[in-house]
Amino acid sequence: MERDELMERIEPLFKECTEGLGATVIISGGVGMGKTALLEAVAERAAQRGHTILGAVGSRAESEFPYTVLEQLFHSVEHTENGAGLLDLLERATMSRPDVSPAQIMQAAYRTLREIGDLAPVTISIDDTQYADPESLRCLLHLIRRCRRAPVTVFLACGSTDPGESQTLLAELACRPGIRHLSLTALSREGVARLVVDRFGVGSADQRSREFYAVSGGNPLLVQALLHDHSVQAALDGDLRPAPGDVFRDASLACVHRSGRDSLRVARGIAVLNGAGSTALLGQLVGLGERDVRSALKVLSDARLLDGTRFRHPTIRGGVLDEIPAEDRTRLHGKAASLLWEEGAATTAVASHLLACGTVRDDWAVRLLVAAADEALAADQVEQATRFLGLAGTSCTDDKQRHLISMGLAQIMRRVRPEASTRILQDLAGPAKEGNVPGVVRIKVAHGLLMRGQVDEAVEILKLLGEERTTDRQFAAEMDIARLWLASTYPGVADRLAGALGRPPGQQPAAARHTAVLRVGANRALWLTLTKGADECVVADAERVLQSLPIGDRTIDSIVSAVMTLVYADRLKTAASWCDQVLTRAADREVPMWTAQLLTSRALIALRQGGLGRATELAETALDLMPEEAWGVGIGMPLAVLVEARTAMGDYKASADLVNRPVPESLFLTRFGLHYLYARGRYHLANGDHDVALADFLACGEKARAWGLDSPVLAPWRVGAAEALLVRGQRERAGEIADEHLALASTGQRRTHGIALRAAAATRPPSQQLEQLSKSLEMLQPTGDRYETALTLADLGRTYQRHGRAGRARLIIRQAWYMAKECGAEELQTTLMPKPAGGEEPEPAGETAAPHGVTRLLSEAEMRVTALAAQGFTNREISNKLFITVSTVEQHLTRVYRKLNIRHRQELPANFA
């Protein structure tokens, strides 16, 4: 293949040889380029012309034995007079007989060659001449000089070799006048394509020829090996892409070994470094000078094994690596790590070599492994980060540093193997209680133990922390975060540590790093919202955290705190938007724990927006993402959302299963426990267990007051307690509790205030209920909470019924029914309008404002505005949806009210929704 031009240059030599003119041709080329195949073709052509063929092959293993190649050349001429004498001399020479001199052998060889040449032209063919023994090469030089006017043509195939006597003799030969040179190069892309097409046929195989060329580089030996492997693979799966296998691997290794000892050493260095480091560093690694390294690189490149300073294909590198003895491979990786570290190479690159060593002794190596683990974790290479930290931990001799590494390992394990994380934390608990670990690690150990419900051990560690005095700003920031987190999330423990840790900081302190400042800010915003109420500054702080704080193992809790700040501030739309954005970022990183925590927050948001089905779906997905032991006390939040949502939907069986699910006892020392108690109370109330429900609501309130978290936006326990008391007939007590809730609710938090007004209205005399419920509806409609709006509409409709305004009551109850249907609140739907047989949508009794009766009065534009207004959208929202101004919306509604003879949107017929 692609050797026709060379054969055309060789052909005239046969004619000259027949005419008595000798010639010497040196055939050079990289390993695997087809020098042997060309020699075989030359010998075949010469034999066809009646030439006598004398052939030999050099061997590295036999290069130390004198006259090995010469003996191969003349072993078949023992029947000639001179040939027998020559072979006798060679036999005695190999036995180191002193009566045999090189000159005698040269003369005998020349006489033998002339004797053969007198009978027929002679073609000498020697393959791998670079491995010929020096004695044979000297004799060969003598013959070439003497036979220039004899019918003898010499073909020598030469590859690269290490410096030595043979190389010097070959260099002398190559420089002689009259020597002809032929160079073999790699096959072109077109040549490879022809081979591929010849093997697999035109069409689909042709389109893969580029890939075959890319893998083989056009090296004929590698192309043939690749085609062989591919034929086997193609027979199995019919795939036409190259599939390097054992034959390709072995052919590549053969090329490496045949490239010379220096090239083998360099190839092993390249396999270890895998493209890292300079040529000088490669030389230091393998113990060769830069000149020798460059020479070896050229040999390997000529063989098309390399692409730059990397192997062309991973299969080649893998074969070279696997062949290195284990002890040498470990030594090379260790030396590579040290050299790359000194050269300032990438941290993870150096750490990978340390990992390949298995053990490290230097302090710098331990520090580098820890840094590499951080980088790998930032790139979500969890397994790699785990291996880096594992080696760092086993190699570290400093106890405090080792504990710090173990803590990092526990945080990584928390992502993928929570049970392993728990074991590491248990191992660290003892040293942490004894004060034998750094302060930052003790904080993290305590946090981990608390999340797993191991309160007593965590308290013991945290008490010691309160006694620590340090100027370390990072530790000070972590302590501030711990105080704020305990006060807002684990207040049952914060109370026990009030004297030891002190209260949360009133002002945001200057922390060690920007990330720490943001984390402090997130936890402070949550604490302020729960203890003092949200204002614009707190909301802005939470949004700033969500905008600036990168998601990671150290920041995920703070990000969730910022989202929950917006939730408790009644900024549900803003909270949903930010939570969705962060969820997208978490999904890209594929860390189940992060996604589960954020989905839980998103489920609570959906619940408070009246999306019962959506809340259920999100909370169940969150629970499925992590095993139960990984949640610890945090499981209280998704369970609370599920219980409250399922109860509101009327699915009491599912709610019962959830309520009967075991939870950690320490859950009730946390903020999550308040959510859970309130949700459980809602289930018992809906199920008719009024006393049990009241007990849960009051227990929730008792804890909230004791912890200073008695905020109506957290868990509106007073609303539940008032409803339970009303059912028990304790209207006066219910009124007192409802009024307390109303007094706590901020008018700026429209949803919370609207719920408070509805709860208080139920305890008022009938004459006051209409006004209070109307205010509640006015507050709730703009918030988008369809479920709470439906509850208020239902109460308002029933109140109109008691006032004898049946027509108005039917319209409002129908609107409540539509909203309940949209939320999935089937139980509320049934209480409003029981479904008739057959499952059709119910129609309220009596006359209703039928759309067909009134739509003729309204224009199409007025109908669009009216439909949205009937669904509860504000004028601003309607203007955004219809792309008209707020003023236009107001004008349309004014005309609609006049045409329908009503005064405000609450009187719009429900059918329009």
PDB file of N, CA and C in Angstrom, residues 313-389:
ATOM      1  N   HIS A 313      -3.509   7.093  21.698  1.00  0.00           N
ATOM      2  CA  HIS A 313      -4.771   6.478  22.147  1.00  0.00           C
ATOM      3  C   HIS A 313      -4.582   5.919  23.553  1.00  0.00           C
ATOM      4  N   PRO A 314      -5.615   5.972  24.405  1.00  0.00           N
ATOM      5  CA  PRO A 314      -5.496   5.456  25.772  1.00  0.00           C
ATOM      6  C   PRO A 314      -5.086   3.989  25.836  1.00  0.00           C
ATOM      7  N   THR A 315      -5.431   3.217  24.814  1.00  0.00           N
ATOM      8  CA  THR A 315      -5.051   1.805  24.824  1.00  0.00           C
ATOM      9  C   THR A 315      -3.533   1.649  24.807  1.00  0.00           C
ATOM     10  N   ILE A 316      -2.844   2.525  24.063  1.00  0.00           N
ATOM     11  CA  ILE A 316      -1.381   2.467  24.017  1.00  0.00           C
ATOM     12  C   ILE A 316      -0.817   2.811  25.385  1.00  0.00           C
ATOM     13  N   ARG A 317      -1.317   3.897  25.974  1.00  0.00           N
ATOM     14  CA  ARG A 317      -0.828   4.291  27.296  1.00  0.00           C
ATOM     15  C   ARG A 317      -1.107   3.205  28.323  1.00  0.00           C
ATOM     16  N   GLY A 318      -2.314   2.640  28.267  1.00  0.00           N
ATOM     17  CA  GLY A 318      -2.654   1.593  29.220  1.00  0.00           C
ATOM     18  C   GLY A 318      -1.733   0.386  29.101  1.00  0.00           C
ATOM     19  N   GLY A 319      -1.403   0.012  27.871  1.00  0.00           N
ATOM     20  CA  GLY A 319      -0.510  -1.125  27.676  1.00  0.00           C
ATOM     21  C   GLY A 319       0.876  -0.860  28.238  1.00  0.00           C
ATOM     22  N   VAL A 320       1.398   0.344  27.995  1.00  0.00           N
ATOM     23  CA  VAL A 320       2.730   0.692  28.497  1.00  0.00           C
ATOM     24  C   VAL A 320       2.723   0.739  30.020  1.00  0.00           C
ATOM     25  N   LEU A 321       1.691   1.340  30.611  1.00  0.00           N
ATOM     26  CA  LEU A 321       1.601   1.425  32.077  1.00  0.00           C
ATOM     27  C   LEU A 321       1.522   0.048  32.710  1.00  0.00           C
ATOM     28  N   ASP A 322       0.667  -0.793  32.160  1.00  0.00           N
ATOM     29  CA  ASP A 322       0.475  -2.129  32.741  1.00  0.00           C
ATOM     30  C   ASP A 322       1.751  -2.944  32.710  1.00  0.00           C
ATOM     31  N   GLU A 323       2.611  -2.687  31.741  1.00  0.00           N
ATOM     32  CA  GLU A 323       3.820  -3.479  31.577  1.00  0.00           C
ATOM     33  C   GLU A 323       4.930  -3.048  32.528  1.00  0.00           C
ATOM     34  N   ILE A 324       4.818  -1.851  33.084  1.00  0.00           N
ATOM     35  CA  ILE A 324       5.849  -1.377  34.015  1.00  0.00           C
ATOM     36  C   ILE A 324       5.753  -2.197  35.298  1.00  0.00           C
ATOM     37  N   PRO A 325       6.831  -2.771  35.774  1.00  0.00           N
ATOM     38  CA  PRO A 325       6.785  -3.502  37.053  1.00  0.00           C
ATOM     39  C   PRO A 325       6.216  -2.623  38.165  1.00  0.00           C
ATOM     40  N   ALA A 326       5.448  -3.235  39.059  1.00  0.00           N
ATOM     41  CA  ALA A 326       4.727  -2.474  40.083  1.00  0.00           C
ATOM     42  C   ALA A 326       5.644  -1.581  40.902  1.00  0.00           C
ATOM     43  N   GLU A 327       6.782  -2.097  41.296  1.00  0.00           N
ATOM     44  CA  GLU A 327       7.702  -1.304  42.114  1.00  0.00           C
ATOM     45  C   GLU A 327       8.216  -0.096  41.345  1.00  0.00           C
ATOM     46  N   ASP A 328       8.555  -0.320  40.059  1.00  0.00           N
ATOM     47  CA  ASP A 328       9.034   0.800  39.240  1.00  0.00           C
ATOM     48  C   ASP A 328       7.931   1.817  38.999  1.00  0.00           C
ATOM     49  N   ARG A 329       6.710   1.338  38.818  1.00  0.00           N
ATOM     50  CA  ARG A 329       5.594   2.256  38.567  1.00  0.00           C
ATOM     51  C   ARG A 329       5.350   3.141  39.789  1.00  0.00           C
ATOM     52  N   THR A 330       5.377   2.553  40.961  1.00  0.00           N
ATOM     53  CA  THR A 330       5.207   3.333  42.190  1.00  0.00           C
ATOM     54  C   THR A 330       6.309   4.378  42.322  1.00  0.00           C
ATOM     55  N   ARG A 331       7.547   3.964  42.038  1.00  0.00           N
ATOM     56  CA  ARG A 331       8.677   4.894  42.133  1.00  0.00           C
ATOM     57  C   ARG A 331       8.526   6.038  41.138  1.00  0.00           C
ATOM     58  N   LEU A 332       8.120   5.717  39.915  1.00  0.00           N
ATOM     59  CA  LEU A 332       7.959   6.750  38.892  1.00  0.00           C
ATOM     60  C   LEU A 332       6.863   7.746  39.266  1.00  0.00           C
ATOM     61  N   HIS A 333       5.740   7.241  39.781  1.00  0.00           N
ATOM     62  CA  HIS A 333       4.651   8.140  40.182  1.00  0.00           C
ATOM     63  C   HIS A 333       5.083   9.045  41.335  1.00  0.00           C
ATOM     64  N   GLY A 334       5.805   8.473  42.293  1.00  0.00           N
ATOM     65  CA  GLY A 334       6.279   9.291  43.408  1.00  0.00           C
ATOM     66  C   GLY A 334       7.245  10.377  42.950  1.00  0.00           C
ATOM     67  N   LYS A 335       8.168  10.002  42.050  1.00  0.00           N
ATOM     68  CA  LYS A 335       9.118  10.977  41.537  1.00  0.00           C
ATOM     69  C   LYS A 335       8.409  12.017  40.680  1.00  0.00           C
ATOM     70  N   ALA A 336       7.419  11.578  39.898  1.00  0.00           N
ATOM     71  CA  ALA A 336       6.656  12.517  39.065  1.00  0.00           C
ATOM     72  C   ALA A 336       5.921  13.528  39.927  1.00  0.00           C
ATOM     73  N   ALA A 337       5.339  13.060  41.023  1.00  0.00           N
ATOM     74  CA  ALA A 337       4.615  13.975  41.917  1.00  0.00           C
ATOM     75  C   ALA A 337       5.550  15.045  42.462  1.00  0.00           C
ATOM     76  N   SER A 338       6.719  14.621  42.903  1.00  0.00           N
ATOM     77  CA  SER A 338       7.688  15.576  43.467  1.00  0.00           C
ATOM     78  C   SER A 338       8.156  16.580  42.405  1.00  0.00           C
ATOM     79  N   LEU A 339       8.472  16.080  41.209  1.00  0.00           N
ATOM     80  CA  LEU A 339       8.949  16.959  40.148  1.00  0.00           C
ATOM     81  C   LEU A 339       7.860  17.942  39.704  1.00  0.00           C
ATOM     82  N   LEU A 340       6.643  17.454  39.561  1.00  0.00           N
ATOM     83  CA  LEU A 340       5.547  18.324  39.127  1.00  0.00           C
ATOM     84  C   LEU A 340       5.225  19.371  40.189  1.00  0.00           C
ATOM     85  N   TRP A 341       5.303  18.976  41.454  1.00  0.00           N
ATOM     86  CA  TRP A 341       5.050  19.931  42.537  1.00  0.00           C
ATOM     87  C   TRP A 341       6.084  21.046  42.510  1.00  0.00           C
ATOM     88  N   GLU A 342       7.348  20.670  42.308  1.00  0.00           N
ATOM     89  CA  GLU A 342       8.403  21.680  42.234  1.00  0.00           C
ATOM     90  C   GLU A 342       8.233  22.587  41.016  1.00  0.00           C
ATOM     91  N   GLU A 343       7.673  22.040  39.937  1.00  0.00           N
ATOM     92  CA  GLU A 343       7.471  22.821  38.714  1.00  0.00           C
ATOM     93  C   GLU A 343       6.209  23.671  38.772  1.00  0.00           C
ATOM     94  N   GLY A 344       5.386  23.492  39.830  1.00  0.00           N
ATOM     95  CA  GLY A 344       4.166  24.278  39.973  1.00  0.00           C
ATOM     96  C   GLY A 344       3.014  23.761  39.128  1.00  0.00           C
ATOM     97  N   ALA A 345       2.936  22.456  38.940  1.00  0.00           N
ATOM     98  CA  ALA A 345       1.869  21.864  38.125  1.00  0.00           C
ATOM     99  C   ALA A 345       0.536  21.942  38.865  1.00  0.00           C
ATOM    100  N   ALA A 346      -0.541  21.635  38.145  1.00  0.00           N
ATOM    101  CA  ALA A 346      -1.889  21.669  38.721  1.00  0.00           C
ATOM    102  C   ALA A 346      -1.972  20.724  39.929  1.00  0.00           C
ATOM    103  N   THR A 347      -2.703  21.176  40.933  1.00  0.00           N
ATOM    104  CA  THR A 347      -2.793  20.430  42.191  1.00  0.00           C
ATOM    105  C   THR A 347      -3.328  19.021  41.978  1.00  0.00           C
ATOM    106  N   THR A 348      -4.410  18.905  41.221  1.00  0.00           N
ATOM    107  CA  THR A 348      -5.008  17.582  41.031  1.00  0.00           C
ATOM    108  C   THR A 348      -4.093  16.662  40.234  1.00  0.00           C
ATOM    109  N   ALA A 349      -3.294  17.232  39.332  1.00  0.00           N
ATOM    110  CA  ALA A 349      -2.362  16.404  38.559  1.00  0.00           C
ATOM    111  C   ALA A 349      -1.314  15.782  39.482  1.00  0.00           C
ATOM    112  N   VAL A 350      -0.776  16.606  40.392  1.00  0.00           N
ATOM    113  CA  VAL A 350       0.219  16.098  41.336  1.00  0.00           C
ATOM    114  C   VAL A 350      -0.431  15.073  42.269  1.00  0.00           C
ATOM    115  N   ALA A 351      -1.635  15.383  42.732  1.00  0.00           N
ATOM    116  CA  ALA A 351      -2.320  14.489  43.672  1.00  0.00           C
ATOM    117  C   ALA A 351      -2.612  13.131  43.046  1.00  0.00           C
ATOM    118  N   SER A 352      -2.895  13.104  41.754  1.00  0.00           N
ATOM    119  CA  SER A 352      -3.162  11.827  41.080  1.00  0.00           C
ATOM    120  C   SER A 352      -1.939  10.923  41.128  1.00  0.00           C
ATOM    121  N   HIS A 353      -0.752  11.513  41.001  1.00  0.00           N
ATOM    122  CA  HIS A 353       0.477  10.708  41.098  1.00  0.00           C
ATOM    123  C   HIS A 353       0.693  10.228  42.532  1.00  0.00           C
ATOM    124  N   LEU A 354       0.396  11.082  43.499  1.00  0.00           N
ATOM    125  CA  LEU A 354       0.509  10.656  44.892  1.00  0.00           C
ATOM    126  C   LEU A 354      -0.445   9.499  45.167  1.00  0.00           C
ATOM    127  N   LEU A 355      -1.618   9.580  44.583  1.00  0.00           N
ATOM    128  CA  LEU A 355      -2.608   8.521  44.751  1.00  0.00           C
ATOM    129  C   LEU A 355      -2.097   7.204  44.174  1.00  0.00           C
ATOM    130  N   ALA A 356      -1.423   7.304  43.031  1.00  0.00           N
ATOM    131  CA  ALA A 356      -0.879   6.100  42.397  1.00  0.00           C
ATOM    132  C   ALA A 356       0.233   5.480  43.240  1.00  0.00           C
ATOM    133  N   CYS A 357       0.916   6.309  44.058  1.00  0.00           N
ATOM    134  CA  CYS A 357       1.960   5.778  44.942  1.00  0.00           C
ATOM    135  C   CYS A 357       1.366   4.954  46.076  1.00  0.00           C
ATOM    136  N   GLY A 358       0.221   5.379  46.568  1.00  0.00           N
ATOM    137  CA  GLY A 358      -0.422   4.650  47.658  1.00  0.00           C
ATOM    138  C   GLY A 358      -0.078   5.165  49.032  1.00  0.00           C
ATOM    139  N   THR A 359       1.126   5.679  49.221  1.00  0.00           N
ATOM    140  CA  THR A 359       1.525   6.253  50.511  1.00  0.00           C
ATOM    141  C   THR A 359       2.382   7.487  50.259  1.00  0.00           C
ATOM    142  N   VAL A 360       2.290   8.452  51.175  1.00  0.00           N
ATOM    143  CA  VAL A 360       3.132   9.651  51.096  1.00  0.00           C
ATOM    144  C   VAL A 360       3.685   9.926  52.492  1.00  0.00           C
ATOM    145  N   ARG A 361       4.836  10.565  52.519  1.00  0.00           N
ATOM    146  CA  ARG A 361       5.482  10.841  53.809  1.00  0.00           C
ATOM    147  C   ARG A 361       5.685  12.334  54.066  1.00  0.00           C
ATOM    148  N   ASP A 362       5.710  13.125  53.017  1.00  0.00           N
ATOM    149  CA  ASP A 362       6.031  14.548  53.180  1.00  0.00           C
ATOM    150  C   ASP A 362       4.795  15.362  53.570  1.00  0.00           C
ATOM    151  N   ASP A 363       5.021  16.387  54.398  1.00  0.00           N
ATOM    152  CA  ASP A 363       3.917  17.256  54.828  1.00  0.00           C
ATOM    153  C   ASP A 363       3.289  17.975  53.646  1.00  0.00           C
ATOM    154  N   TRP A 364       4.140  18.409  52.692  1.00  0.00           N
ATOM    155  CA  TRP A 364       3.603  19.130  51.537  1.00  0.00           C
ATOM    156  C   TRP A 364       2.624  18.251  50.755  1.00  0.00           C
ATOM    157  N   ALA A 365       2.895  16.953  50.724  1.00  0.00           N
ATOM    158  CA  ALA A 365       2.034  16.040  49.971  1.00  0.00           C
ATOM    159  C   ALA A 365       0.659  15.937  50.626  1.00  0.00           C
ATOM    160  N   VAL A 366       0.626  15.904  51.948  1.00  0.00           N
ATOM    161  CA  VAL A 366      -0.662  15.836  52.655  1.00  0.00           C
ATOM    162  C   VAL A 366      -1.469  17.103  52.393  1.00  0.00           C
ATOM    163  N   ARG A 367      -0.805  18.249  52.513  1.00  0.00           N
ATOM    164  CA  ARG A 367      -1.503  19.520  52.267  1.00  0.00           C
ATOM    165  C   ARG A 367      -2.018  19.582  50.826  1.00  0.00           C
ATOM    166  N   LEU A 368      -1.207  19.103  49.905  1.00  0.00           N
ATOM    167  CA  LEU A 368      -1.607  19.145  48.498  1.00  0.00           C
ATOM    168  C   LEU A 368      -2.804  18.225  48.243  1.00  0.00           C
ATOM    169  N   LEU A 369      -2.826  17.067  48.881  1.00  0.00           N
ATOM    170  CA  LEU A 369      -3.961  16.148  48.703  1.00  0.00           C
ATOM    171  C   LEU A 369      -5.262  16.776  49.205  1.00  0.00           C
ATOM    172  N   VAL A 370      -5.180  17.499  50.310  1.00  0.00           N
ATOM    173  CA  VAL A 370      -6.375  18.175  50.841  1.00  0.00           C
ATOM    174  C   VAL A 370      -6.850  19.249  49.863  1.00  0.00           C
ATOM    175  N   ALA A 371      -5.907  20.036  49.338  1.00  0.00           N
ATOM    176  CA  ALA A 371      -6.270  21.072  48.363  1.00  0.00           C
ATOM    177  C   ALA A 371      -6.851  20.449  47.098  1.00  0.00           C
ATOM    178  N   ALA A 372      -6.275  19.333  46.669  1.00  0.00           N
ATOM    179  CA  ALA A 372      -6.783  18.652  45.465  1.00  0.00           C
ATOM    180  C   ALA A 372      -8.188  18.112  45.700  1.00  0.00           C
ATOM    181  N   ALA A 373      -8.454  17.654  46.912  1.00  0.00           N
ATOM    182  CA  ALA A 373      -9.800  17.168  47.232  1.00  0.00           C
ATOM    183  C   ALA A 373     -10.822  18.293  47.129  1.00  0.00           C
ATOM    184  N   ASP A 374     -10.447  19.488  47.607  1.00  0.00           N
ATOM    185  CA  ASP A 374     -11.348  20.643  47.486  1.00  0.00           C
ATOM    186  C   ASP A 374     -11.636  20.962  46.029  1.00  0.00           C
ATOM    187  N   GLU A 375     -10.597  20.933  45.194  1.00  0.00           N
ATOM    188  CA  GLU A 375     -10.788  21.221  43.767  1.00  0.00           C
ATOM    189  C   GLU A 375     -11.668  20.161  43.109  1.00  0.00           C
ATOM    190  N   ALA A 376     -11.417  18.903  43.446  1.00  0.00           N
ATOM    191  CA  ALA A 376     -12.209  17.817  42.855  1.00  0.00           C
ATOM    192  C   ALA A 376     -13.666  17.929  43.292  1.00  0.00           C
ATOM    193  N   LEU A 377     -13.869  18.292  44.541  1.00  0.00           N
ATOM    194  CA  LEU A 377     -15.235  18.417  45.038  1.00  0.00           C
ATOM    195  C   LEU A 377     -15.957  19.576  44.371  1.00  0.00           C
ATOM    196  N   ALA A 378     -15.242  20.666  44.128  1.00  0.00           N
ATOM    197  CA  ALA A 378     -15.839  21.813  43.436  1.00  0.00           C
ATOM    198  C   ALA A 378     -16.284  21.425  42.034  1.00  0.00           C
ATOM    199  N   ALA A 379     -15.585  20.448  41.444  1.00  0.00           N
ATOM    200  CA  ALA A 379     -15.956  19.952  40.112  1.00  0.00           C
ATOM    201  C   ALA A 379     -16.884  18.747  40.207  1.00  0.00           C
ATOM    202  N   ASP A 380     -17.385  18.461  41.435  1.00  0.00           N
ATOM    203  CA  ASP A 380     -18.303  17.346  41.686  1.00  0.00           C
ATOM    204  C   ASP A 380     -17.701  15.995  41.325  1.00  0.00           C
ATOM    205  N   GLN A 381     -16.382  15.889  41.451  1.00  0.00           N
ATOM    206  CA  GLN A 381     -15.707  14.591  41.283  1.00  0.00           C
ATOM    207  C   GLN A 381     -15.589  13.974  42.677  1.00  0.00           C
ATOM    208  N   VAL A 382     -16.718  13.466  43.163  1.00  0.00           N
ATOM    209  CA  VAL A 382     -16.814  13.041  44.559  1.00  0.00           C
ATOM    210  C   VAL A 382     -15.886  11.863  44.844  1.00  0.00           C
ATOM    211  N   GLU A 383     -15.877  10.887  43.951  1.00  0.00           N
ATOM    212  CA  GLU A 383     -15.042   9.705  44.183  1.00  0.00           C
ATOM    213  C   GLU A 383     -13.562  10.077  44.247  1.00  0.00           C
ATOM    214  N   GLN A 384     -13.150  10.958  43.340  1.00  0.00           N
ATOM    215  CA  GLN A 384     -11.757  11.387  43.328  1.00  0.00           C
ATOM    216  C   GLN A 384     -11.423  12.149  44.600  1.00  0.00           C
ATOM    217  N   ALA A 385     -12.301  13.049  45.011  1.00  0.00           N
ATOM    218  CA  ALA A 385     -12.070  13.813  46.240  1.00  0.00           C
ATOM    219  C   ALA A 385     -11.968  12.882  47.448  1.00  0.00           C
ATOM    220  N   THR A 386     -12.815  11.861  47.467  1.00  0.00           N
ATOM    221  CA  THR A 386     -12.791  10.897  48.567  1.00  0.00           C
ATOM    222  C   THR A 386     -11.456  10.163  48.620  1.00  0.00           C
ATOM    223  N   ARG A 387     -10.946   9.776  47.468  1.00  0.00           N
ATOM    224  CA  ARG A 387      -9.666   9.062  47.431  1.00  0.00           C
ATOM    225  C   ARG A 387      -8.517   9.971  47.871  1.00  0.00           C
ATOM    226  N   PHE A 388      -8.554  11.229  47.437  1.00  0.00           N
ATOM    227  CA  PHE A 388      -7.510  12.167  47.850  1.00  0.00           C
ATOM    228  C   PHE A 388      -7.491  12.323  49.376  1.00  0.00           C
ATOM    229  N   LEU A 389      -8.671  12.558  49.949  1.00  0.00           N
ATOM    230  CA  LEU A 389      -8.734  12.762  51.398  1.00  0.00           C
ATOM    231  C   LEU A 389      -8.413  11.482  52.151  1.00  0.00           C
TER     232      LEU A 389
END
